[in-house]
Short mmCIF file of C-alpha atoms in Angstrom, two decimals:
data_model
loop_
_atom_site.label_atom_id
_atom_site.label_comp_id
_atom_site.label_asym_id
_atom_site.label_seq_id
_atom_site.Cartn_x
_atom_site.Cartn_y
_atom_site.Cartn_z
CA THR I 1 47.47 -30.70 -53.73
CA VAL I 2 48.55 -28.99 -50.51
CA LEU I 3 46.49 -26.08 -51.64
CA GLN I 4 43.60 -28.45 -52.44
CA MET I 5 43.86 -29.94 -48.93
CA LYS I 6 43.93 -26.51 -47.37
CA ILE I 7 40.79 -25.48 -49.34
CA THR I 8 39.01 -28.71 -48.25
CA GLU I 9 40.04 -28.10 -44.66
CA LEU I 10 38.79 -24.48 -44.80
CA GLU I 11 35.57 -25.57 -46.43
CA GLY I 12 35.05 -28.07 -43.57
CA GLU I 13 35.77 -25.37 -41.01
CA ASN I 14 33.43 -22.99 -42.83
CA SER I 15 30.66 -25.62 -42.88
CA THR I 16 31.20 -26.31 -39.11
CA LEU I 17 31.15 -22.62 -38.35
CA ALA I 18 28.00 -22.11 -40.47
CA THR I 19 26.26 -24.97 -38.56
CA GLU I 20 27.33 -23.44 -35.19
CA LEU I 21 26.14 -20.03 -36.38
CA ASP I 22 22.71 -21.51 -37.34
CA LYS I 23 22.45 -23.15 -33.89
CA ALA I 24 23.38 -19.90 -32.18
CA LYS I 25 20.83 -18.02 -34.27
CA GLN I 26 18.12 -20.58 -33.30
CA GLY I 27 19.12 -20.27 -29.62
CA PHE I 28 19.04 -16.52 -29.87
CA SER I 29 15.59 -16.62 -31.57
CA ARG I 30 14.23 -18.79 -28.74
CA GLU I 31 15.72 -16.50 -26.09
CA ARG I 32 14.38 -13.42 -27.87
CA ALA I 33 10.89 -15.01 -28.10
CA ALA I 34 10.99 -15.88 -24.39
CA LEU I 35 12.09 -12.35 -23.52
CA GLU I 36 9.40 -10.79 -25.73
CA LYS I 37 6.79 -13.03 -24.06
CA LYS I 38 8.06 -12.00 -20.61
CA ILE I 39 7.99 -8.29 -21.59
CA LYS I 40 4.40 -8.71 -22.86
CA GLU I 41 3.35 -10.40 -19.60
CA ILE I 42 4.98 -7.68 -17.49
CA THR I 43 3.42 -4.95 -19.62
CA GLU I 44 -0.06 -6.50 -19.29
CA GLU I 45 0.41 -6.91 -15.53
CA THR I 46 1.60 -3.32 -15.21
CA ASN I 47 -1.37 -2.06 -17.22
CA VAL I 48 -3.76 -3.96 -15.01
CA MET I 49 -2.09 -2.61 -11.88
CA LEU I 50 -2.12 0.89 -13.36
CA GLN I 51 -5.82 0.65 -14.16
CA ASP I 52 -6.57 -0.57 -10.64
CA TYR I 53 -4.56 2.25 -9.20
CA ARG I 54 -6.31 4.83 -11.37
CA GLN I 55 -9.66 3.49 -10.30
CA SER I 56 -8.63 3.60 -6.66
CA LEU I 57 -7.30 7.11 -7.12
CA SER I 58 -10.57 8.17 -8.74
CA GLN I 59 -12.57 6.73 -5.83
CA GLU I 60 -10.33 8.52 -3.35
CA GLN I 61 -10.83 11.79 -5.21
CA GLN I 62 -14.57 11.29 -5.14
CA LYS I 63 -14.38 10.71 -1.38
CA LEU I 64 -12.33 13.90 -0.99
CA VAL I 65 -14.88 15.89 -2.98
CA SER I 66 -17.65 14.47 -0.83
CA LYS I 67 -15.80 15.29 2.39
CA ASP I 68 -15.07 18.78 1.09
CA GLU I 69 -18.75 19.29 0.33
CA THR I 70 -19.65 18.01 3.80
CA ILE I 71 -17.20 20.46 5.34
CA GLN I 72 -18.63 23.33 3.33
CA GLU I 73 -22.13 22.34 4.47
CA ARG I 74 -20.99 22.18 8.10
CA GLU I 75 -19.35 25.61 7.73
CA ARG I 76 -22.59 27.04 6.40
CA GLU I 77 -24.52 25.44 9.30
CA LEU I 78 -21.97 26.88 11.73
CA ALA I 79 -22.34 30.33 10.19
CA SER I 80 -26.09 30.02 10.47
CA ALA I 81 -25.92 28.88 14.12
CA THR I 82 -23.51 31.72 14.92
CA GLU I 83 -25.84 34.22 13.27
CA ARG I 84 -28.77 32.80 15.29
CA ALA I 85 -26.78 33.06 18.46
CA GLN I 86 -26.00 36.69 17.70
CA MET I 87 -29.68 37.38 17.03
CA LEU I 88 -30.63 35.78 20.34
CA GLU I 89 -27.98 37.78 22.13
CA ASP I 90 -29.32 40.95 20.60
CA GLU I 91 -32.86 39.99 21.66
CA LEU I 92 -31.58 39.33 25.14
CA ASN I 93 -29.94 42.74 25.31
CA THR I 94 -33.14 44.37 24.06
CA ALA I 95 -35.18 42.51 26.68
CA LYS I 96 -32.75 43.62 29.43
CA GLN I 97 -33.09 47.22 28.31
CA ARG I 98 -36.89 46.92 28.41
CA MET I 99 -36.63 45.31 31.78
CA ASP I 100 -34.55 48.17 33.10
CA GLY I 101 -37.28 50.60 31.99
CA MET I 102 -40.08 48.69 33.72
CA GLN I 103 -40.91 49.27 37.39
CA SER I 104 -43.97 47.19 38.16
CA PRO I 105 -43.55 43.66 39.59
CA ARG I 106 -45.95 42.24 36.99
CA GLY I 107 -43.97 43.86 34.14
CA MET I 108 -40.73 42.62 35.69
CA LYS I 109 -42.10 39.06 35.81
CA VAL I 110 -43.02 39.17 32.09
CA VAL I 111 -39.68 40.59 31.14
CA GLN I 112 -37.78 38.16 33.39
CA ASP I 113 -39.57 35.23 31.78
CA GLU I 114 -38.64 36.61 28.35
CA VAL I 115 -35.00 37.01 29.46
CA ASP I 116 -34.93 33.46 30.85
CA ARG I 117 -36.38 32.09 27.57
CA LEU I 118 -33.90 34.05 25.47
CA ARG I 119 -31.03 32.99 27.73
CA ALA I 120 -31.99 29.31 27.28
CA ASP I 121 -32.22 29.79 23.52
CA LEU I 122 -28.82 31.51 23.51
CA ILE I 123 -27.20 28.69 25.49
CA GLY I 124 -28.70 26.10 23.10
CA ALA I 125 -27.51 28.08 20.08
CA ASN I 126 -24.03 28.42 21.55
CA GLN I 127 -23.85 24.68 22.17
CA THR I 128 -24.96 23.97 18.62
CA ALA I 129 -22.42 26.42 17.23
CA THR I 130 -19.67 24.81 19.32
CA GLU I 131 -20.66 21.35 18.11
CA TRP I 132 -20.64 22.44 14.45
CA GLU I 133 -17.31 24.18 14.92
CA THR I 134 -15.85 20.95 16.36
CA LYS I 135 -17.28 18.91 13.51
CA ALA I 136 -15.99 21.33 10.88
CA SER I 137 -12.56 21.23 12.45
CA GLU I 138 -12.50 17.43 12.49
CA LEU I 139 -13.64 17.20 8.87
CA SER I 140 -11.06 19.81 7.83
CA THR I 141 -8.38 17.72 9.49
CA GLN I 142 -9.61 14.56 7.76
CA LEU I 143 -9.76 16.34 4.38
CA GLU I 144 -6.22 17.71 4.78
CA SER I 145 -4.96 14.25 5.72
CA ALA I 146 -6.65 12.66 2.74
CA LYS I 147 -5.26 15.40 0.45
CA GLN I 148 -1.75 14.74 1.76
CA GLU I 149 -2.19 11.02 1.17
CA MET I 150 -3.40 11.67 -2.40
CA ARG I 151 -0.43 13.93 -3.07
CA GLY I 152 1.87 11.14 -1.88
CA GLN I 153 0.15 8.65 -4.12
CA LEU I 154 0.36 10.99 -7.10
CA GLU I 155 4.06 11.47 -6.48
CA ASP I 156 4.50 7.72 -6.49
CA ILE I 157 3.09 7.56 -10.01
#
């Protein structure tokens, strides 16, 4: 009888605990579902952001390649302008040597005209070479800056 009452009491407590456990499991299941949903949303959002970042990075890399190609082209143009300036300088020196060998006023006039023409060509070529050198330097600086920015962005990934 006392034992019977104790068994009944324990059965009631067991039933109460089982009910509470079921409620806790349901609550846990809801919380887990909410957390899984939130994780899925964050994952999707992160994937979208990552895709956008990769696309932006790809575009920046394309810009860098284009700037690098432009710099290489400017460097070739600078080399060509420098070579032309050297050729003109050589022509000028040759003309001066011929002028030194000529004595007649008519011959001096012809040579002096040639020297003046070559001098004007040389000045123009030197100005062009200086302009290209400045442009190449500016583009190199821009390229280096863009490369540094890309390195920083890559480190952030």
